[in-house]
Short mmCIF file of C-alpha atoms in Angstrom, two decimals:
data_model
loop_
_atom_site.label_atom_id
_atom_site.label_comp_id
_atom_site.label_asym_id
_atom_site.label_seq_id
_atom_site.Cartn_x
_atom_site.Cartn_y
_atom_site.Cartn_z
CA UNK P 1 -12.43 22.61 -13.71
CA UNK P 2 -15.99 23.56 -12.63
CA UNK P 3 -16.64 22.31 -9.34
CA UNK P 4 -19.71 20.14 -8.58
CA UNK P 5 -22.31 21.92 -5.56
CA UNK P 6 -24.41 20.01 -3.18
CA UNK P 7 -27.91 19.14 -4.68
CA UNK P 8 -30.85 20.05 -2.34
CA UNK P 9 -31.88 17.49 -0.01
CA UNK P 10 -35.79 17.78 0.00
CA UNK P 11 -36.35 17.90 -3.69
CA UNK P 12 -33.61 14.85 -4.75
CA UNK P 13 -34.48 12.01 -6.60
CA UNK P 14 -34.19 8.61 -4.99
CA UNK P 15 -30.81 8.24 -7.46
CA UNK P 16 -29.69 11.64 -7.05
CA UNK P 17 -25.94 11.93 -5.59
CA UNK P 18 -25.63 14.72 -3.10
CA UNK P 19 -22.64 16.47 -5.30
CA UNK P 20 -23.67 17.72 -8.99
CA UNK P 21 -21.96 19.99 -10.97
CA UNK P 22 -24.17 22.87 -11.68
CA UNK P 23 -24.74 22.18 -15.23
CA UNK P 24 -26.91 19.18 -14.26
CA UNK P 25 -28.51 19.73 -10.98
CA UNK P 26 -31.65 20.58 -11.67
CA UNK P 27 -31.45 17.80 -14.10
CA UNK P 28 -33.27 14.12 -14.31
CA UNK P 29 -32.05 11.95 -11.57
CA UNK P 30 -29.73 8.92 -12.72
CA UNK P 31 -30.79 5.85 -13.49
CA UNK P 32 -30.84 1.98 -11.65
CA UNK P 33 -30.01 -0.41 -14.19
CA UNK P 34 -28.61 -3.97 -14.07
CA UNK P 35 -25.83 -4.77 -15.03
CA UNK P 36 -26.91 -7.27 -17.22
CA UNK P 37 -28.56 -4.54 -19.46
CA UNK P 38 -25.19 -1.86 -19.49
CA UNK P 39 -22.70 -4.58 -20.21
CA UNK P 40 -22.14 -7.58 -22.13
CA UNK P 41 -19.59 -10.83 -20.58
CA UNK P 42 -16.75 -11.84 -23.23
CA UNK P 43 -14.22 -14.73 -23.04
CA UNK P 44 -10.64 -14.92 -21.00
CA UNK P 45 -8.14 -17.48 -20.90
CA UNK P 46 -6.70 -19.69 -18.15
CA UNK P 47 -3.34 -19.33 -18.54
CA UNK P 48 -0.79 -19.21 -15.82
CA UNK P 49 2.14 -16.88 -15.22
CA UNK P 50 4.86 -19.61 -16.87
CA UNK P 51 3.18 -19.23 -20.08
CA UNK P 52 3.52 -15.18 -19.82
CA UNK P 53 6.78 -13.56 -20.71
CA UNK P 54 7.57 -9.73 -20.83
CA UNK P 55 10.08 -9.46 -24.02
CA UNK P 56 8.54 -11.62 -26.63
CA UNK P 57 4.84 -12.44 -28.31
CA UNK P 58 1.81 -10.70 -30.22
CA UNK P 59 -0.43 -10.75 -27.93
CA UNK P 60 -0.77 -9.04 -24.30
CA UNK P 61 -2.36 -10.50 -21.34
CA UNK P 62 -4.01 -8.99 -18.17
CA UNK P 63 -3.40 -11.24 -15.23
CA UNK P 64 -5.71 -11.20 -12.30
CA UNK P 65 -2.63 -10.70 -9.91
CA UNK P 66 -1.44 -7.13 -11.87
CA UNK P 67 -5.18 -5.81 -11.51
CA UNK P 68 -4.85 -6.62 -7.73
CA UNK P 69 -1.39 -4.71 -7.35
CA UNK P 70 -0.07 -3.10 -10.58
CA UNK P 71 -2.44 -1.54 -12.90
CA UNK P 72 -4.05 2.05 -12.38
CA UNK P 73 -7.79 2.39 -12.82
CA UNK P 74 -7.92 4.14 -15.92
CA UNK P 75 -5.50 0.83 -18.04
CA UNK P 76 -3.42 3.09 -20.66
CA UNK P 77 -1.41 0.35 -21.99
CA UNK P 78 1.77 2.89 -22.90
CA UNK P 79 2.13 3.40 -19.11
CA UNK P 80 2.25 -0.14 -17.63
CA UNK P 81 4.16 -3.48 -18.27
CA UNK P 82 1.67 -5.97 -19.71
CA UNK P 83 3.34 -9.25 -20.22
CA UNK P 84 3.01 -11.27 -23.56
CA UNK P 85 1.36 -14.83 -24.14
CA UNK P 86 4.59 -16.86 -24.77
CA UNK P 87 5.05 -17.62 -28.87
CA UNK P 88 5.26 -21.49 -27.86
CA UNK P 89 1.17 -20.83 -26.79
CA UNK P 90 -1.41 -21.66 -29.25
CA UNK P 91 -3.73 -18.18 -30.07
CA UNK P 92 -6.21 -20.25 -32.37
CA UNK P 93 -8.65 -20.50 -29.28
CA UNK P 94 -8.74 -16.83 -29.02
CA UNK P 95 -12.13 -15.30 -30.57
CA UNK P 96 -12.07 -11.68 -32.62
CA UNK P 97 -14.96 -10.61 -30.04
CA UNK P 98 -12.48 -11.62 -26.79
CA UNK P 99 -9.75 -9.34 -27.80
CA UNK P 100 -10.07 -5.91 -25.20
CA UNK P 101 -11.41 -2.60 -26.52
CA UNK P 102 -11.35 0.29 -25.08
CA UNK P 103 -13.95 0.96 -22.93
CA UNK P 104 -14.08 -2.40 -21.45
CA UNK P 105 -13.89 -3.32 -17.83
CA UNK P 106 -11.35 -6.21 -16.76
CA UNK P 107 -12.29 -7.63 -13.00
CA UNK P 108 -10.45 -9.69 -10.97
CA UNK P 109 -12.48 -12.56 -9.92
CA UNK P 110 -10.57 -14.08 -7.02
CA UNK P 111 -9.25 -12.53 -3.86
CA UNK P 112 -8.45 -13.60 -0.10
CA UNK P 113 -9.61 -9.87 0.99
CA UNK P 114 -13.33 -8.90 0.78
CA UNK P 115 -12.32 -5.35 0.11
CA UNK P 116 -10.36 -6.56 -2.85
CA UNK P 117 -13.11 -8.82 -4.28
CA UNK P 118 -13.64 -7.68 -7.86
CA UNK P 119 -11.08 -5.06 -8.12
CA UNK P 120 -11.59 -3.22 -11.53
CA UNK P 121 -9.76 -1.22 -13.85
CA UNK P 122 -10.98 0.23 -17.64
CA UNK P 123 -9.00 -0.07 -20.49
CA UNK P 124 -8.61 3.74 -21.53
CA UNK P 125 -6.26 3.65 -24.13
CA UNK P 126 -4.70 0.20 -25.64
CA UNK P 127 -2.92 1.78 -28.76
CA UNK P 128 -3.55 -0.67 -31.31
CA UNK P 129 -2.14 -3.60 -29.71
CA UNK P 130 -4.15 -6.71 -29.18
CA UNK P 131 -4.58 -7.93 -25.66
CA UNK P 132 -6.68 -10.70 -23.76
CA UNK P 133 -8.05 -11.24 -20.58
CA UNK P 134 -6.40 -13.60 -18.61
CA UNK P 135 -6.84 -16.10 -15.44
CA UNK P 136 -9.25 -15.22 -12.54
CA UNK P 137 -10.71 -11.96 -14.84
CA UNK P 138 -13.81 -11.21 -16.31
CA UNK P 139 -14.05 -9.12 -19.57
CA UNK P 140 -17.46 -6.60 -19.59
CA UNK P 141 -17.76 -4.91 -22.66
CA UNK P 142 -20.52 -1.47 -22.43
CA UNK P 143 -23.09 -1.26 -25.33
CA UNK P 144 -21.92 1.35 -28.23
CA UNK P 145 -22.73 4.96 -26.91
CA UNK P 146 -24.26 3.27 -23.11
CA UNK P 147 -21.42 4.69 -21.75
CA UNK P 148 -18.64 7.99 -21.49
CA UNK P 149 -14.77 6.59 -21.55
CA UNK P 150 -13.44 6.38 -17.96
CA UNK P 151 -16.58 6.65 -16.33
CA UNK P 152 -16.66 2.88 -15.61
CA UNK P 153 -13.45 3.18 -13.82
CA UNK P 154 -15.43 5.30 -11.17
CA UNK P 155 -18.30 3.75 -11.47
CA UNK P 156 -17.10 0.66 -9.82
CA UNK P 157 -15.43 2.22 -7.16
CA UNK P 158 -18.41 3.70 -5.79
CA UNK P 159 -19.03 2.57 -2.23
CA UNK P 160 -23.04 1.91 -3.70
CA UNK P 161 -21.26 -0.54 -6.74
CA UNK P 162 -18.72 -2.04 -4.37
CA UNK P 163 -21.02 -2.79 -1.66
CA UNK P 164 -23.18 -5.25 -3.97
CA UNK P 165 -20.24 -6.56 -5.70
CA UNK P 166 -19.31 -7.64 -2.07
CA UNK P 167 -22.87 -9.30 -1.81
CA UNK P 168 -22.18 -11.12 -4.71
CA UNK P 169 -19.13 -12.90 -3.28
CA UNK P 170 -18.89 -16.05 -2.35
CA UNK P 171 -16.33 -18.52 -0.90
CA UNK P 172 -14.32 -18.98 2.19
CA UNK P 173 -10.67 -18.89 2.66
CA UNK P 174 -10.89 -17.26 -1.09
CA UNK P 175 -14.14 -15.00 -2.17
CA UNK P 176 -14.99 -15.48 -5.96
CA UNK P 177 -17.49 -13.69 -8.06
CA UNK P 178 -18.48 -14.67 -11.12
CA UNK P 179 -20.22 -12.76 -14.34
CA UNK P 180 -23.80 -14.50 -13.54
CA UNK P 181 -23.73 -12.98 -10.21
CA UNK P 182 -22.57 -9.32 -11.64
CA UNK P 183 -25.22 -9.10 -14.21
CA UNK P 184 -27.33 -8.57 -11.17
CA UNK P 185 -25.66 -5.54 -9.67
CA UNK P 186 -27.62 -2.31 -9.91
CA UNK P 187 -25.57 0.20 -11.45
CA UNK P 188 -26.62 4.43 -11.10
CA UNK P 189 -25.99 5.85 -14.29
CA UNK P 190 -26.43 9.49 -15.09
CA UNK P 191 -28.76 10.37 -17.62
CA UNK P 192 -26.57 12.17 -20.12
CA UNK P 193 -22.72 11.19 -21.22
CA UNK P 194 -21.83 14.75 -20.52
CA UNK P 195 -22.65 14.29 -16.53
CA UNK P 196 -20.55 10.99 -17.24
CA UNK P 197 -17.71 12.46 -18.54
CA UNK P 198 -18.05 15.06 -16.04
CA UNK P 199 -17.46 13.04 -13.35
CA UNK P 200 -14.39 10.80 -15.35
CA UNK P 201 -12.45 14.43 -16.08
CA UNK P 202 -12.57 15.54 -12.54
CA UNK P 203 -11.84 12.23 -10.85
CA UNK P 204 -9.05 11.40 -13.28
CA UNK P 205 -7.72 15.15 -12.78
CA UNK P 206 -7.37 13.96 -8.92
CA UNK P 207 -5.62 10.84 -10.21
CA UNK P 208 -3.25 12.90 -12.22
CA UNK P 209 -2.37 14.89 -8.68
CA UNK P 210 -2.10 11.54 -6.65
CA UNK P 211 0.25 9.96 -9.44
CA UNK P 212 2.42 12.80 -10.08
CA UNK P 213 2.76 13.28 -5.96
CA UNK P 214 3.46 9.60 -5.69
CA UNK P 215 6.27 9.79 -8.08
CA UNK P 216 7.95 12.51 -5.64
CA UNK P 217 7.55 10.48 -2.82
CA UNK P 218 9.20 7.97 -4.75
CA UNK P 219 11.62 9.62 -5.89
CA UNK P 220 12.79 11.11 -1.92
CA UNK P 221 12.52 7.72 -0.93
CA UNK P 222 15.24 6.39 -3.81
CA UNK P 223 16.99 9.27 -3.24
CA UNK P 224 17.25 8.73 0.77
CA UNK P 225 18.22 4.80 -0.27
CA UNK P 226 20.66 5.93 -2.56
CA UNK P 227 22.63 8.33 0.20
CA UNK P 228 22.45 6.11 2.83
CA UNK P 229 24.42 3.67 0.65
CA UNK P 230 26.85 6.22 -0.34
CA UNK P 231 27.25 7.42 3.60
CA UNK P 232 27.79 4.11 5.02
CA UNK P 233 30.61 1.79 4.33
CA UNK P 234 30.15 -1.34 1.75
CA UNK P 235 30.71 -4.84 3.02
CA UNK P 236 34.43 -5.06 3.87
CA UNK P 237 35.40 -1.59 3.68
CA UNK P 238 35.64 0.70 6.95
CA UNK P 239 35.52 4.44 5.01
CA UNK P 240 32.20 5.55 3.14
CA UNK P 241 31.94 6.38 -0.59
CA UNK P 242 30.70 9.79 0.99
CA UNK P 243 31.98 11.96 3.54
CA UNK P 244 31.19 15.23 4.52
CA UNK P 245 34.02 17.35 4.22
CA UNK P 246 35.14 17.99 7.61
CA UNK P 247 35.41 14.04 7.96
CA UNK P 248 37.42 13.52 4.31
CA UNK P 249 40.29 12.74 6.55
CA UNK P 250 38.97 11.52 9.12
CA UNK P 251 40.24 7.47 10.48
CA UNK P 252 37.89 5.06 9.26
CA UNK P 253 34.97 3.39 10.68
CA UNK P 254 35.11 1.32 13.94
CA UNK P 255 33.92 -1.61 14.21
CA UNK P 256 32.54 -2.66 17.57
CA UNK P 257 29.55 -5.06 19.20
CA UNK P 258 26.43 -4.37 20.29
CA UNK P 259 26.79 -4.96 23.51
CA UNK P 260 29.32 -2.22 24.20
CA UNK P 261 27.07 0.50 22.55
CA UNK P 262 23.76 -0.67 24.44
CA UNK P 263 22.99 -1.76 27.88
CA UNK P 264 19.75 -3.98 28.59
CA UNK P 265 17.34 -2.03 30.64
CA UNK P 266 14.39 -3.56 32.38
CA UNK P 267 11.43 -1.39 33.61
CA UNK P 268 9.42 -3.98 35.51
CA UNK P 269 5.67 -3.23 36.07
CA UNK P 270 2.99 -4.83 37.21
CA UNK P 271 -0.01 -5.30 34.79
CA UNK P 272 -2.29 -2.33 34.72
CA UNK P 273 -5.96 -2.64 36.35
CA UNK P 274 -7.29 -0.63 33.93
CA UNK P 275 -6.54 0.49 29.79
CA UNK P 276 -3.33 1.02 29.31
CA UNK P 277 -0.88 1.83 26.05
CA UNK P 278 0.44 -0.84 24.98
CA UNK P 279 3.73 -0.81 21.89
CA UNK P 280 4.07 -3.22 19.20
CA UNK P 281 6.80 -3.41 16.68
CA UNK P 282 6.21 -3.36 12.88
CA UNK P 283 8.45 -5.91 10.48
CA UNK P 284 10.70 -4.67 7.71
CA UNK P 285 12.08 -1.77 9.46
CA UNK P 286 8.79 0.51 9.52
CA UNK P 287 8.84 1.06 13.42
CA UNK P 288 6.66 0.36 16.37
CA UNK P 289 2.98 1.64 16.56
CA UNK P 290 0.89 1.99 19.90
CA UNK P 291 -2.33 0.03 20.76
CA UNK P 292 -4.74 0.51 23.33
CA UNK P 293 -5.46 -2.31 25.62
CA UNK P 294 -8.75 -1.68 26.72
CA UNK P 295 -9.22 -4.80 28.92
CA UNK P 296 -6.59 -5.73 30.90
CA UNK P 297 -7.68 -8.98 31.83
CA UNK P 298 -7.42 -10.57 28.01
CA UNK P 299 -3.80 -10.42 28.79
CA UNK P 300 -2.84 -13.11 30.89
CA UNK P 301 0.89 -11.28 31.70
CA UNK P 302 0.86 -10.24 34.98
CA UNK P 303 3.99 -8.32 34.62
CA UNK P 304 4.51 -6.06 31.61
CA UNK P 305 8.05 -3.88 30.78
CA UNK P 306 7.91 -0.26 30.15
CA UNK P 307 9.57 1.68 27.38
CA UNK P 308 11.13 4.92 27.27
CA UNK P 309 11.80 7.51 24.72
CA UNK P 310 15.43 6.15 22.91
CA UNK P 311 15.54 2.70 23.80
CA UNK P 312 16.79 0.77 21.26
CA UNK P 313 13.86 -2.26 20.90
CA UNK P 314 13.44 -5.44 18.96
CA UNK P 315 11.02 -8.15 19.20
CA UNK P 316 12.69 -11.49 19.52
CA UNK P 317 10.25 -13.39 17.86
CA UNK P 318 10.48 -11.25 14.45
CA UNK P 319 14.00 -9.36 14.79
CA UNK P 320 14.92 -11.75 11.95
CA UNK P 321 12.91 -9.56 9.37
CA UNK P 322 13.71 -6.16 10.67
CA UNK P 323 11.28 -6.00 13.84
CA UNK P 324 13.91 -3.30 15.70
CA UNK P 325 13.56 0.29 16.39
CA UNK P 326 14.58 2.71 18.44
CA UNK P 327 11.71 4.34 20.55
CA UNK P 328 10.22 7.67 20.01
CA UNK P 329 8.80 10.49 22.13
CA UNK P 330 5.40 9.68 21.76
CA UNK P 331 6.12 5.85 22.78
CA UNK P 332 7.41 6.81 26.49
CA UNK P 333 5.80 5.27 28.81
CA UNK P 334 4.26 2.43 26.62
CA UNK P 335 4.14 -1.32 27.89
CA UNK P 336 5.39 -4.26 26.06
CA UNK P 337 5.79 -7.96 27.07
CA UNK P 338 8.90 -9.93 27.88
CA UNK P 339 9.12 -10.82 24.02
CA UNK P 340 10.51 -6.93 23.46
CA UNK P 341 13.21 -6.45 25.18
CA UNK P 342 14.81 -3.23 25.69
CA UNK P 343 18.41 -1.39 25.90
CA UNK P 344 19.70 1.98 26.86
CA UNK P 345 22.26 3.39 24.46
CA UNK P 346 25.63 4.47 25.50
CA UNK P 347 26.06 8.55 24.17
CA UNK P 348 29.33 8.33 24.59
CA UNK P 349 29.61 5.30 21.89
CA UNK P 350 26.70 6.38 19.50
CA UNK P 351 23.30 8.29 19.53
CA UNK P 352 19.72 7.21 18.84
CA UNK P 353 19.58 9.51 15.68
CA UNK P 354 22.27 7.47 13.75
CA UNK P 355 21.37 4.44 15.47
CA UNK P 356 18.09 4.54 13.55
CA UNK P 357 19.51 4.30 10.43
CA UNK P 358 22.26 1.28 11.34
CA UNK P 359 19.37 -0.61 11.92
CA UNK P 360 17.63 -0.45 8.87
CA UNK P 361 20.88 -1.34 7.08
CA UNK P 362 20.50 -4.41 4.78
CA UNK P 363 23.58 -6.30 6.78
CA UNK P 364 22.17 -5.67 9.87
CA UNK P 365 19.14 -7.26 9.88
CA UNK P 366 21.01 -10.27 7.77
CA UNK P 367 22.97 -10.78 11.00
CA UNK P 368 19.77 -10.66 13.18
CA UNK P 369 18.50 -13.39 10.87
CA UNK P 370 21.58 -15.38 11.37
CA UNK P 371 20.95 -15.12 15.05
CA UNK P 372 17.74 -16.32 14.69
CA UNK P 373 17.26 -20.06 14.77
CA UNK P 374 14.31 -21.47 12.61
CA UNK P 375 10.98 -21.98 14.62
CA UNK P 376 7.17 -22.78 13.16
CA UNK P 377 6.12 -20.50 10.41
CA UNK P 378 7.48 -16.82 10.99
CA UNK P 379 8.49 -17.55 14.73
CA UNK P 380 12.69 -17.48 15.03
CA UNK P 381 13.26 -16.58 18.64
CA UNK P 382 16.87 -14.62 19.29
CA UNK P 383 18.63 -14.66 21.72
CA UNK P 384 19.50 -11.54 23.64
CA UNK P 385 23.15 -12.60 24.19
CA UNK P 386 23.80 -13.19 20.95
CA UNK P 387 22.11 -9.69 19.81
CA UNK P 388 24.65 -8.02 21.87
CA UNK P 389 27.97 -9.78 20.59
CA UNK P 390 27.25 -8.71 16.95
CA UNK P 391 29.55 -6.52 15.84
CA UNK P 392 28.85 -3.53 13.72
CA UNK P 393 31.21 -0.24 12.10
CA UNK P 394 30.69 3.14 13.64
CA UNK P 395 32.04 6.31 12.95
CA UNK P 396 33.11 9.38 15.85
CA UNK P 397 29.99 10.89 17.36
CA UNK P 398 30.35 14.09 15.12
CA UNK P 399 30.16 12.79 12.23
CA UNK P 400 27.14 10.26 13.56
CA UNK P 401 25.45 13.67 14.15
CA UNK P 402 26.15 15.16 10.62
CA UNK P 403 24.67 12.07 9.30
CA UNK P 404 21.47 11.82 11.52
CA UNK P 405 20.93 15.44 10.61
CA UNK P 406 21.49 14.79 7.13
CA UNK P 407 18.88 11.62 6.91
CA UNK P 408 16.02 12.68 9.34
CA UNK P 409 15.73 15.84 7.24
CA UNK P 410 14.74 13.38 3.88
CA UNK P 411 12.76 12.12 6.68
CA UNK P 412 10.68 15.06 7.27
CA UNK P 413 10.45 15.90 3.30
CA UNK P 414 9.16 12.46 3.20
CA UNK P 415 6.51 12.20 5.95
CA UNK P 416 5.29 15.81 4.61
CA UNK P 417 4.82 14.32 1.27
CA UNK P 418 3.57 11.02 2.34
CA UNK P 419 0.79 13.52 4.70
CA UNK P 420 -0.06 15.20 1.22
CA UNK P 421 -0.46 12.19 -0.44
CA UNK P 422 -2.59 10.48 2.00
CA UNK P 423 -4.65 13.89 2.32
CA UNK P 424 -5.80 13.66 -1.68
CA UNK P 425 -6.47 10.69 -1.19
CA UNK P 426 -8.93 11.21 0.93
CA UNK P 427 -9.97 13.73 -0.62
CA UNK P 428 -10.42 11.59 -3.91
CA UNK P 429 -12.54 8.97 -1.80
CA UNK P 430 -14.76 11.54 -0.08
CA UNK P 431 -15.22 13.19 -3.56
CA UNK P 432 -15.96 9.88 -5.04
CA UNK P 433 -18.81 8.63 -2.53
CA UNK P 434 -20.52 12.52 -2.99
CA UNK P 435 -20.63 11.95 -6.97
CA UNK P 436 -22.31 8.65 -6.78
CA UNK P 437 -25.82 7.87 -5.02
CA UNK P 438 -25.06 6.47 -1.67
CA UNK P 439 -25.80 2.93 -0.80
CA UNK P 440 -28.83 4.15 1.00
CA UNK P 441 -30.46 5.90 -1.71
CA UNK P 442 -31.39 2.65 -2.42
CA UNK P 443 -34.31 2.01 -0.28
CA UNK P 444 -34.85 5.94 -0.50
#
């Protein structure tokens, strides 16, 4: 793949993006056009997820709600599950000219998130099979030849297209944008379809990387899911599926409470005068996070509790839905408010390695829910006591260790592949903002 270079600075045009590939640098600069003038607006229907089904119909339809979390940016039809209209749905109000062609762009027209306002993706490849566009989209079709396949997908993800489309918006509680208001949007266009598909090949080559790396992380993170299943006893049952083999005949689990594995600990302190580190606890079993609390004084805690590397941690409020961890290094020392309480684990009963895994077990955090009376909303406060008479099965220390070992190791493989993953994607995005004019070139 031939790699763009930077275009010089003092003799670009005012729609000139700073990368090029060589081929074209010395070339015209792009053009502004609306729009209005590149695409043309077709029909969609209104129809609601009940009237979709996924094994039966003739015709597909792209919901607003798939574009938000499903589909990739370049739509190949072969690669993604596209429900059907439902055969008791009448088709006679669809028009020959609304059915999708490749090439077209399908937005979503609704969102609660600004940054998600008009999310995009092209329809690459649709293999013969006739599909609509459904609720909350709009259907923008290019003029014949305005336009190299997949370059639209890009197009509209450049900061310059997004940042207008943002404009555009308008609502409160839930931004809307509407095809009036995108026929105004000033799209940079290079002057040749060869630059075009220039840009398409070498941003969908990056898209190739980021999918195929995705599917290994995926595939760790079943894999991890799967063992732990296999290493830790099913409901009822007191010996695992899988055993090392120095444990094969070793006594099953035991099963003992809280409480006599983990001993309360509070680290009184009074409120900092100045920014401190403060620890928060993330939902769903994905850990605590620290925060900076610049200004003191917005908290009106005078007392705070501190945290230490191994504590096991919950927040009472959200325990119910997996708000538990068990501290790590970099969290020593970090300040929380009475609402997290903390406890010291007894070594001799278990260690914080294989502790980290019990509480990510599906059971587990069912009991903290039933331990967790209803509140408003979210809010189910639990009760300390009752957190430590819950009973739960553990194995000898030993074989605690050999499973620890075993599971933070997936842990690593994942957290190096999740780094790579996050890495080209930046990549993609800092790629993707070079190959397009910048927002400023606009007044430039």
């Amino acid at each position: 793949m031939t790699r763009p270079t930077a275009t010089p600075r003092d003799a670009k045009p005012a729609l000139t993006p700073n990368l090029r590939f060589p081929e074209f640098r010395d070339g015209p600069g792009w053009d502004g056009k609306p729009m209005g003038e590149v695409y043309s607006f077709k029909g969609n229907n209104s129809l609601s997820r009940d009237k979709l089904n996924y094994e039966h119909g003739t015709v597909k339809n792209l919901h607003y709600g798939d574009i938000h979390t499903k589909f990739a940016t370049l739509f190949d039809i072969t690669k993604e599950p596209v429900p059907f209209i439902s055969p008791a749905e009448s088709l006679d109000g669809l028009r020959a000219e609304n059915y999708c062609v490749e090439g077209d762009m399908v937005f979503a027209d609704a969102s609660e998130d600004l940054e998600d306002i008009g999310k995009s993706i092209e329809l690459v490849r649709l293999n013969g099979e006739r599909v609509v566009s459904g609720l909350h989209t709009i259907l923008a079709r290019p003029g014949a030849g305005e336009l190299a396949l997949g370059f639209g997908a890009y197009l509209f993800k450049s900061k310059r297209v997004r940042v207008q489309i943002q404009k555009e918006s308008q609502g409160a509680k839930v931004l809307g944008i509407s095809a009036t208001r995108l026929t105004k949007i000033q799209l940079p266009i290079p002057p040749t379809k060869a630059e075009q598909q220039k840009i398409a090949e070498c941003l969908s080559t990056l898209d190739e990387l980021i999918g195929a790396e995705g599917q290994k992380l995926d595939a760790l993170k079943a894999h991890q899911k799967g063992l732990m299943q296999q290493l830790f006893p099913r409901e009822s049952e007191t010996i695992p599926r899988l055993r090392f083999p120095e444990f094969h005949s070793a006594p099953g689990w035991t099963k003992k409470k809280i409480g006599r594995v983990v001993t309360p600990v509070v680290r009184e302190r009074d409120k900092p005068s100045t920014a401190y580190t403060g620890l928060g606890l993330r939902s769903h079993g994905k850990g605590t996070f620290l925060k900076n609390a610049e200004n003191p004084d917005k908290n009106s805690m005078e007392v705070l509790f501190e945290v230490k590397c191994d504590d096991l941690i919950l927040n009472i409020t959200f325990a119910w839905e997996g708000a538990v961890a068990i501290a790590k290094d970099c969290d020593d020392g970090a300040l929380v408010s009475h609402r997290f309480p903390t406890f010291t684990i007894n070594t001799e009963e278990s260690i914080p390695g294989f502790l980290r895994y019990v509480i990510l077990d599906k059971q587990f955090v069912y009991n903290l829910g039933v331990i967790s009376p209803g509140g408003a909303g979210r809010n189910r406060v639990l009760n300390k006591r009752d957190f430590l008479g819950l009973s739960f099965l553990l194995p000898g220390i030993e074989e605690q260790k050999h499973i620890a070992t075993c599971l933070s190791s997936l842990d690593d493989l994942i957290a190096a592949r999740s780094e790579r993953l996050a890495a080209l994607e930046t990549h993609k995005q800092g790629l993707l903002q070079q190959l397009f004019p910048s927002p400023a070139a606009a007044s430039a």
